[in-house]
PDB file of C-alpha atoms in Angstrom:
ATOM      1  CA  MET A   1     191.531  87.280 275.066  1.00  0.00           C
ATOM      2  CA  SER A   2     190.316  88.997 272.057  1.00  0.00           C
ATOM      3  CA  GLU A   3     189.003  87.704 268.920  1.00  0.00           C
ATOM      4  CA  PHE A   4     189.705  90.856 267.331  1.00  0.00           C
ATOM      5  CA  LEU A   5     193.273  89.950 265.148  1.00  0.00           C
ATOM      6  CA  ILE A   6     193.093  93.923 264.729  1.00  0.00           C
ATOM      7  CA  PRO A   7     191.937  96.402 266.949  1.00  0.00           C
ATOM      8  CA  LEU A   8     188.428  97.252 266.497  1.00  0.00           C
ATOM      9  CA  PRO A   9     188.848 100.738 265.626  1.00  0.00           C
ATOM     10  CA  LEU A  10     191.950 100.558 262.881  1.00  0.00           C
ATOM     11  CA  ILE A  11     189.521  97.443 260.804  1.00  0.00           C
ATOM     12  CA  LEU A  12     186.464 100.194 260.869  1.00  0.00           C
ATOM     13  CA  LEU A  13     189.250 103.127 259.950  1.00  0.00           C
ATOM     14  CA  GLY A  14     190.147 100.426 256.918  1.00  0.00           C
ATOM     15  CA  TRP A  15     186.320  99.803 255.644  1.00  0.00           C
ATOM     16  CA  ALA A  16     185.309 102.998 255.998  1.00  0.00           C
ATOM     17  CA  ILE A  17     188.686 104.466 254.741  1.00  0.00           C
ATOM     18  CA  GLY A  18     187.284 101.362 251.440  1.00  0.00           C
ATOM     19  CA  GLY A  19     183.934 102.344 251.794  1.00  0.00           C
ATOM     20  CA  GLY A  20     183.718 105.957 250.295  1.00  0.00           C
ATOM     21  CA  SER A  21     186.729 105.226 247.998  1.00  0.00           C
ATOM     22  CA  PRO A  22     185.280 106.138 244.590  1.00  0.00           C
ATOM     23  CA  GLY A  23     182.830 103.046 243.232  1.00  0.00           C
ATOM     24  CA  PRO A  24     180.164 102.614 241.367  1.00  0.00           C
ATOM     25  CA  ALA A  25     177.979 103.063 244.795  1.00  0.00           C
ATOM     26  CA  THR A  26     179.248 106.481 245.732  1.00  0.00           C
ATOM     27  CA  LEU A  27     178.882 107.431 242.027  1.00  0.00           C
ATOM     28  CA  ALA A  28     175.277 107.048 241.938  1.00  0.00           C
ATOM     29  CA  ILE A  29     174.647 108.897 245.745  1.00  0.00           C
ATOM     30  CA  SER A  30     176.596 111.412 244.323  1.00  0.00           C
ATOM     31  CA  SER A  31     175.038 111.622 241.016  1.00  0.00           C
ATOM     32  CA  THR A  32     171.489 111.231 243.001  1.00  0.00           C
ATOM     33  CA  SER A  33     171.865 113.621 245.828  1.00  0.00           C
ATOM     34  CA  MET A  34     172.888 116.375 243.606  1.00  0.00           C
ATOM     35  CA  GLU A  35     170.087 116.389 241.099  1.00  0.00           C
ATOM     36  CA  HIS A  36     167.580 114.684 242.578  1.00  0.00           C
ATOM     37  CA  GLY A  37     168.147 115.971 246.038  1.00  0.00           C
ATOM     38  CA  ARG A  38     168.797 114.786 249.781  1.00  0.00           C
ATOM     39  CA  ARG A  39     166.102 112.254 249.901  1.00  0.00           C
ATOM     40  CA  ASP A  40     166.633 110.463 247.632  1.00  0.00           C
ATOM     41  CA  GLY A  41     170.535 110.594 247.801  1.00  0.00           C
ATOM     42  CA  VAL A  42     169.511 109.036 251.194  1.00  0.00           C
ATOM     43  CA  LEU A  43     167.610 106.323 249.867  1.00  0.00           C
ATOM     44  CA  ILE A  44     169.902 105.624 247.410  1.00  0.00           C
ATOM     45  CA  ALA A  45     172.340 105.035 250.035  1.00  0.00           C
ATOM     46  CA  LEU A  46     170.256 102.867 251.872  1.00  0.00           C
ATOM     47  CA  GLY A  47     169.497 100.755 249.512  1.00  0.00           C
ATOM     48  CA  VAL A  48     173.491 100.311 249.232  1.00  0.00           C
ATOM     49  CA  VAL A  49     174.030  99.463 252.465  1.00  0.00           C
ATOM     50  CA  VAL A  50     171.241  96.563 252.758  1.00  0.00           C
ATOM     51  CA  GLY A  51     173.226  95.179 250.029  1.00  0.00           C
ATOM     52  CA  SER A  52     175.423  94.760 251.695  1.00  0.00           C
ATOM     53  CA  ALA A  53     174.324  93.489 255.306  1.00  0.00           C
ATOM     54  CA  THR A  54     172.904  91.150 252.169  1.00  0.00           C
ATOM     55  CA  TRP A  55     176.340  90.643 251.149  1.00  0.00           C
ATOM     56  CA  GLY A  56     178.072  90.353 255.084  1.00  0.00           C
ATOM     57  CA  LEU A  57     175.799  88.060 256.600  1.00  0.00           C
ATOM     58  CA  ALA A  58     176.055  85.903 253.521  1.00  0.00           C
ATOM     59  CA  ALA A  59     179.515  86.222 254.218  1.00  0.00           C
ATOM     60  CA  ALA A  60     179.058  85.258 257.592  1.00  0.00           C
ATOM     61  CA  LEU A  61     177.470  82.308 256.412  1.00  0.00           C
ATOM     62  CA  GLY A  62     180.392  80.581 254.023  1.00  0.00           C
ATOM     63  CA  PHE A  63     178.401  82.033 251.165  1.00  0.00           C
ATOM     64  CA  SER A  64     182.202  84.026 249.571  1.00  0.00           C
ATOM     65  CA  ALA A  65     183.348  81.023 250.006  1.00  0.00           C
ATOM     66  CA  VAL A  66     181.249  78.551 247.477  1.00  0.00           C
ATOM     67  CA  MET A  67     181.197  81.662 245.367  1.00  0.00           C
ATOM     68  CA  VAL A  68     185.545  80.745 245.232  1.00  0.00           C
ATOM     69  CA  ALA A  69     185.145  77.196 245.203  1.00  0.00           C
ATOM     70  CA  ASN A  70     182.027  77.616 242.012  1.00  0.00           C
ATOM     71  CA  ALA A  71     183.698  80.636 239.742  1.00  0.00           C
ATOM     72  CA  TRP A  72     181.259  80.652 237.135  1.00  0.00           C
ATOM     73  CA  ALA A  73     178.367  81.825 240.259  1.00  0.00           C
ATOM     74  CA  PHE A  74     180.792  84.723 240.401  1.00  0.00           C
ATOM     75  CA  ASP A  75     180.976  84.875 236.435  1.00  0.00           C
ATOM     76  CA  VAL A  76     177.736  85.400 236.447  1.00  0.00           C
ATOM     77  CA  LEU A  77     177.515  88.320 239.337  1.00  0.00           C
ATOM     78  CA  ARG A  78     180.072  90.252 237.688  1.00  0.00           C
ATOM     79  CA  TYR A  79     178.161  89.722 234.095  1.00  0.00           C
ATOM     80  CA  ILE A  80     174.831  90.986 235.754  1.00  0.00           C
ATOM     81  CA  GLY A  81     176.293  93.676 236.806  1.00  0.00           C
ATOM     82  CA  ALA A  82     178.769  94.872 234.550  1.00  0.00           C
ATOM     83  CA  THR A  83     175.006  95.468 232.535  1.00  0.00           C
ATOM     84  CA  TYR A  84     173.635  97.414 235.124  1.00  0.00           C
ATOM     85  CA  LEU A  85     176.575 100.001 235.714  1.00  0.00           C
ATOM     86  CA  LEU A  86     176.229 100.226 231.125  1.00  0.00           C
ATOM     87  CA  PHE A  87     172.331 100.555 231.407  1.00  0.00           C
ATOM     88  CA  LEU A  88     173.328 103.708 233.597  1.00  0.00           C
ATOM     89  CA  ALA A  89     176.373 104.535 231.735  1.00  0.00           C
ATOM     90  CA  PHE A  90     173.541 104.255 228.911  1.00  0.00           C
ATOM     91  CA  LYS A  91     171.143 107.067 230.679  1.00  0.00           C
ATOM     92  CA  SER A  92     174.121 108.947 231.534  1.00  0.00           C
ATOM     93  CA  LEU A  93     175.291 110.239 228.075  1.00  0.00           C
ATOM     94  CA  ARG A  94     171.342 109.402 226.329  1.00  0.00           C
ATOM     95  CA  SER A  95     170.452 112.815 229.445  1.00  0.00           C
ATOM     96  CA  ALA A  96     173.917 114.821 228.449  1.00  0.00           C
ATOM     97  CA  TRP A  97     172.914 114.515 224.835  1.00  0.00           C
ATOM     98  CA  LYS A  98     169.093 115.729 225.124  1.00  0.00           C
ATOM     99  CA  GLY A  99     170.611 118.638 227.705  1.00  0.00           C
ATOM    100  CA  GLY A 100     168.242 121.048 228.810  1.00  0.00           C
ATOM    101  CA  ALA A 101     165.494 118.548 231.239  1.00  0.00           C
ATOM    102  CA  THR A 102     167.514 119.310 234.274  1.00  0.00           C
ATOM    103  CA  HIS A 103     163.174 118.980 235.386  1.00  0.00           C
ATOM    104  CA  ALA A 104     163.079 115.400 234.258  1.00  0.00           C
ATOM    105  CA  VAL A 105     160.909 113.239 235.871  1.00  0.00           C
ATOM    106  CA  LYS A 106     161.979 111.860 238.366  1.00  0.00           C
ATOM    107  CA  ALA A 107     161.901 108.236 239.296  1.00  0.00           C
ATOM    108  CA  PRO A 108     159.012 106.900 242.459  1.00  0.00           C
ATOM    109  CA  ARG A 109     161.463 107.255 245.392  1.00  0.00           C
ATOM    110  CA  ALA A 110     160.957 103.027 246.351  1.00  0.00           C
ATOM    111  CA  GLY A 111     162.941 102.970 242.780  1.00  0.00           C
ATOM    112  CA  PHE A 112     166.004 105.052 244.040  1.00  0.00           C
ATOM    113  CA  PHE A 113     165.974 102.359 247.273  1.00  0.00           C
ATOM    114  CA  VAL A 114     166.212  99.740 244.306  1.00  0.00           C
ATOM    115  CA  LYS A 115     168.823 101.037 242.018  1.00  0.00           C
ATOM    116  CA  GLY A 116     171.026 101.387 245.424  1.00  0.00           C
ATOM    117  CA  LEU A 117     169.907  97.508 246.572  1.00  0.00           C
ATOM    118  CA  LEU A 118     170.257  96.462 242.774  1.00  0.00           C
ATOM    119  CA  LEU A 119     174.466  97.821 242.960  1.00  0.00           C
ATOM    120  CA  HIS A 120     175.411  96.273 245.724  1.00  0.00           C
ATOM    121  CA  LEU A 121     174.254  93.380 244.769  1.00  0.00           C
ATOM    122  CA  THR A 122     175.184  92.372 241.527  1.00  0.00           C
ATOM    123  CA  ASN A 123     178.270  93.331 242.335  1.00  0.00           C
ATOM    124  CA  PRO A 124     180.086  89.345 243.244  1.00  0.00           C
ATOM    125  CA  LYS A 125     183.385  91.762 244.905  1.00  0.00           C
ATOM    126  CA  ALA A 126     181.101  92.565 247.265  1.00  0.00           C
ATOM    127  CA  VAL A 127     180.663  89.769 249.394  1.00  0.00           C
ATOM    128  CA  LEU A 128     184.326  88.269 248.643  1.00  0.00           C
ATOM    129  CA  GLY A 129     185.357  92.249 250.657  1.00  0.00           C
ATOM    130  CA  TRP A 130     183.193  90.633 253.500  1.00  0.00           C
ATOM    131  CA  GLY A 131     184.543  87.330 253.534  1.00  0.00           C
ATOM    132  CA  SER A 132     188.139  88.777 253.420  1.00  0.00           C
ATOM    133  CA  ILE A 133     187.429  91.541 256.215  1.00  0.00           C
ATOM    134  CA  TYR A 134     185.763  88.830 258.286  1.00  0.00           C
ATOM    135  CA  ALA A 135     189.188  86.532 257.379  1.00  0.00           C
ATOM    136  CA  ILE A 136     191.699  89.092 258.019  1.00  0.00           C
ATOM    137  CA  ALA A 137     190.328  90.919 261.727  1.00  0.00           C
ATOM    138  CA  LEU A 138     188.877  87.462 263.493  1.00  0.00           C
ATOM    139  CA  THR A 139     190.780  84.765 265.395  1.00  0.00           C
ATOM    140  CA  ALA A 140     190.632  81.017 263.944  1.00  0.00           C
ATOM    141  CA  ASP A 141     187.442  80.386 267.034  1.00  0.00           C
ATOM    142  CA  ALA A 142     185.689  83.582 266.970  1.00  0.00           C
ATOM    143  CA  GLY A 143     182.024  83.175 268.153  1.00  0.00           C
ATOM    144  CA  PRO A 144     179.547  84.233 266.545  1.00  0.00           C
ATOM    145  CA  VAL A 145     178.371  87.257 268.993  1.00  0.00           C
ATOM    146  CA  THR A 146     181.845  88.423 267.929  1.00  0.00           C
ATOM    147  CA  VAL A 147     180.996  87.875 264.437  1.00  0.00           C
ATOM    148  CA  ALA A 148     177.894  90.347 264.885  1.00  0.00           C
ATOM    149  CA  GLU A 149     179.739  92.256 266.928  1.00  0.00           C
ATOM    150  CA  LEU A 150     181.912  93.054 263.999  1.00  0.00           C
ATOM    151  CA  PHE A 151     179.143  92.335 261.456  1.00  0.00           C
ATOM    152  CA  ALA A 152     177.386  95.597 262.724  1.00  0.00           C
ATOM    153  CA  ALA A 153     179.384  98.155 263.569  1.00  0.00           C
ATOM    154  CA  LEU A 154     180.917  97.407 260.239  1.00  0.00           C
ATOM    155  CA  ILE A 155     177.677  97.708 258.318  1.00  0.00           C
ATOM    156  CA  LEU A 156     177.102 101.106 261.005  1.00  0.00           C
ATOM    157  CA  THR A 157     180.569 102.560 259.263  1.00  0.00           C
ATOM    158  CA  SER A 158     178.751 102.076 256.108  1.00  0.00           C
ATOM    159  CA  ALA A 159     175.416 103.255 256.455  1.00  0.00           C
ATOM    160  CA  CYS A 160     177.928 106.588 258.324  1.00  0.00           C
ATOM    161  CA  VAL A 161     179.821 106.762 254.920  1.00  0.00           C
ATOM    162  CA  PHE A 162     176.928 106.701 252.481  1.00  0.00           C
ATOM    163  CA  ILE A 163     174.559 109.183 253.935  1.00  0.00           C
ATOM    164  CA  GLY A 164     177.265 111.077 254.291  1.00  0.00           C
ATOM    165  CA  TYR A 165     177.641 110.967 250.745  1.00  0.00           C
ATOM    166  CA  ALA A 166     174.001 111.538 250.174  1.00  0.00           C
ATOM    167  CA  ILE A 167     174.378 114.907 252.626  1.00  0.00           C
ATOM    168  CA  LEU A 168     176.892 116.141 250.898  1.00  0.00           C
ATOM    169  CA  PHE A 169     176.720 116.199 247.514  1.00  0.00           C
ATOM    170  CA  SER A 170     173.040 117.921 248.462  1.00  0.00           C
ATOM    171  CA  ALA A 171     173.822 120.687 249.428  1.00  0.00           C
ATOM    172  CA  PRO A 172     172.363 123.435 248.208  1.00  0.00           C
ATOM    173  CA  PRO A 173     176.604 125.337 246.640  1.00  0.00           C
ATOM    174  CA  ILE A 174     177.285 121.638 245.181  1.00  0.00           C
ATOM    175  CA  ALA A 175     173.119 120.917 243.935  1.00  0.00           C
ATOM    176  CA  ARG A 176     173.597 124.775 242.144  1.00  0.00           C
ATOM    177  CA  GLY A 177     176.791 123.852 241.311  1.00  0.00           C
ATOM    178  CA  TYR A 178     175.353 121.388 238.758  1.00  0.00           C
ATOM    179  CA  LEU A 179     172.377 122.657 237.421  1.00  0.00           C
ATOM    180  CA  ARG A 180     174.683 125.121 235.774  1.00  0.00           C
ATOM    181  CA  LEU A 181     176.787 121.856 234.771  1.00  0.00           C
ATOM    182  CA  ARG A 182     174.844 119.090 234.332  1.00  0.00           C
ATOM    183  CA  ARG A 183     175.778 118.111 231.193  1.00  0.00           C
ATOM    184  CA  LEU A 184     179.207 117.919 232.156  1.00  0.00           C
ATOM    185  CA  PHE A 185     178.507 116.093 234.777  1.00  0.00           C
ATOM    186  CA  GLU A 186     176.445 113.988 233.433  1.00  0.00           C
ATOM    187  CA  VAL A 187     178.911 112.269 230.226  1.00  0.00           C
ATOM    188  CA  ALA A 188     181.424 111.804 233.367  1.00  0.00           C
ATOM    189  CA  PHE A 189     178.738 110.089 235.307  1.00  0.00           C
ATOM    190  CA  GLY A 190     178.588 108.139 231.946  1.00  0.00           C
ATOM    191  CA  LEU A 191     182.118 107.629 231.487  1.00  0.00           C
ATOM    192  CA  LEU A 192     182.311 106.453 234.420  1.00  0.00           C
ATOM    193  CA  PHE A 193     179.702 104.274 235.274  1.00  0.00           C
ATOM    194  CA  GLY A 194     180.886 102.948 231.995  1.00  0.00           C
ATOM    195  CA  ALA A 195     184.292 102.609 233.134  1.00  0.00           C
ATOM    196  CA  ALA A 196     183.472 100.638 236.318  1.00  0.00           C
ATOM    197  CA  SER A 197     181.246  98.287 233.869  1.00  0.00           C
ATOM    198  CA  LEU A 198     184.844  97.075 232.006  1.00  0.00           C
ATOM    199  CA  LYS A 199     187.202  97.451 235.657  1.00  0.00           C
ATOM    200  CA  LEU A 200     184.434  94.877 236.936  1.00  0.00           C
ATOM    201  CA  LEU A 201     184.289  92.584 233.422  1.00  0.00           C
ATOM    202  CA  THR A 202     187.724  92.233 233.294  1.00  0.00           C
ATOM    203  CA  THR A 203     187.873  91.588 236.873  1.00  0.00           C
ATOM    204  CA  LYS A 204     189.237  87.755 237.713  1.00  0.00           C
ATOM    205  CA  LEU A 205     188.142  85.605 240.152  1.00  0.00           C
ATOM    206  CA  THR A 206     191.394  84.579 242.491  1.00  0.00           C
ATOM    207  CA  PRO A 207     191.667  82.703 245.032  1.00  0.00           C
TER     208      PRO A 207
END
């Protein structure tokens, strides 16, 4: 008897659609890929994937239930995440205001990985999302092997989605378009990061 409540392909399809929908992670990957190129875009995507894997393991160990039971932990992480998104919004808007510096000094490559990692680790909704997918997809008597199989399949799907974003947005035609409209893109990124911060600040934990 299967330990999955929903066929695995449908689980992965829903996970891919959710992961690929517009949000802070996909926004950061696309902006980095257009401005700095494929390698740095892939690095920030890998940071997001590692952050997601961290929350996935935490949820499998029951941390999502701990967070639901202790709303203050959710709120602390929520405020940290919102502050980080505001910082990214400020950087984008400041870059748009200054203008002209299309060849700005590049951050160390490790910095792009860390940026992606922080984006996911400071998003408390990520661990709740993992907890929800386990609850929806697995039967009550699912064993550790099944949980591990689901985790591996989900994180591989996330890697394909996020790295795919990096490859897509670093394509030469898109990168050239970014360079021509850089200030407009920076304003848009700044406003979207700001909107994501506001959304995170207004998120309420519901059991």
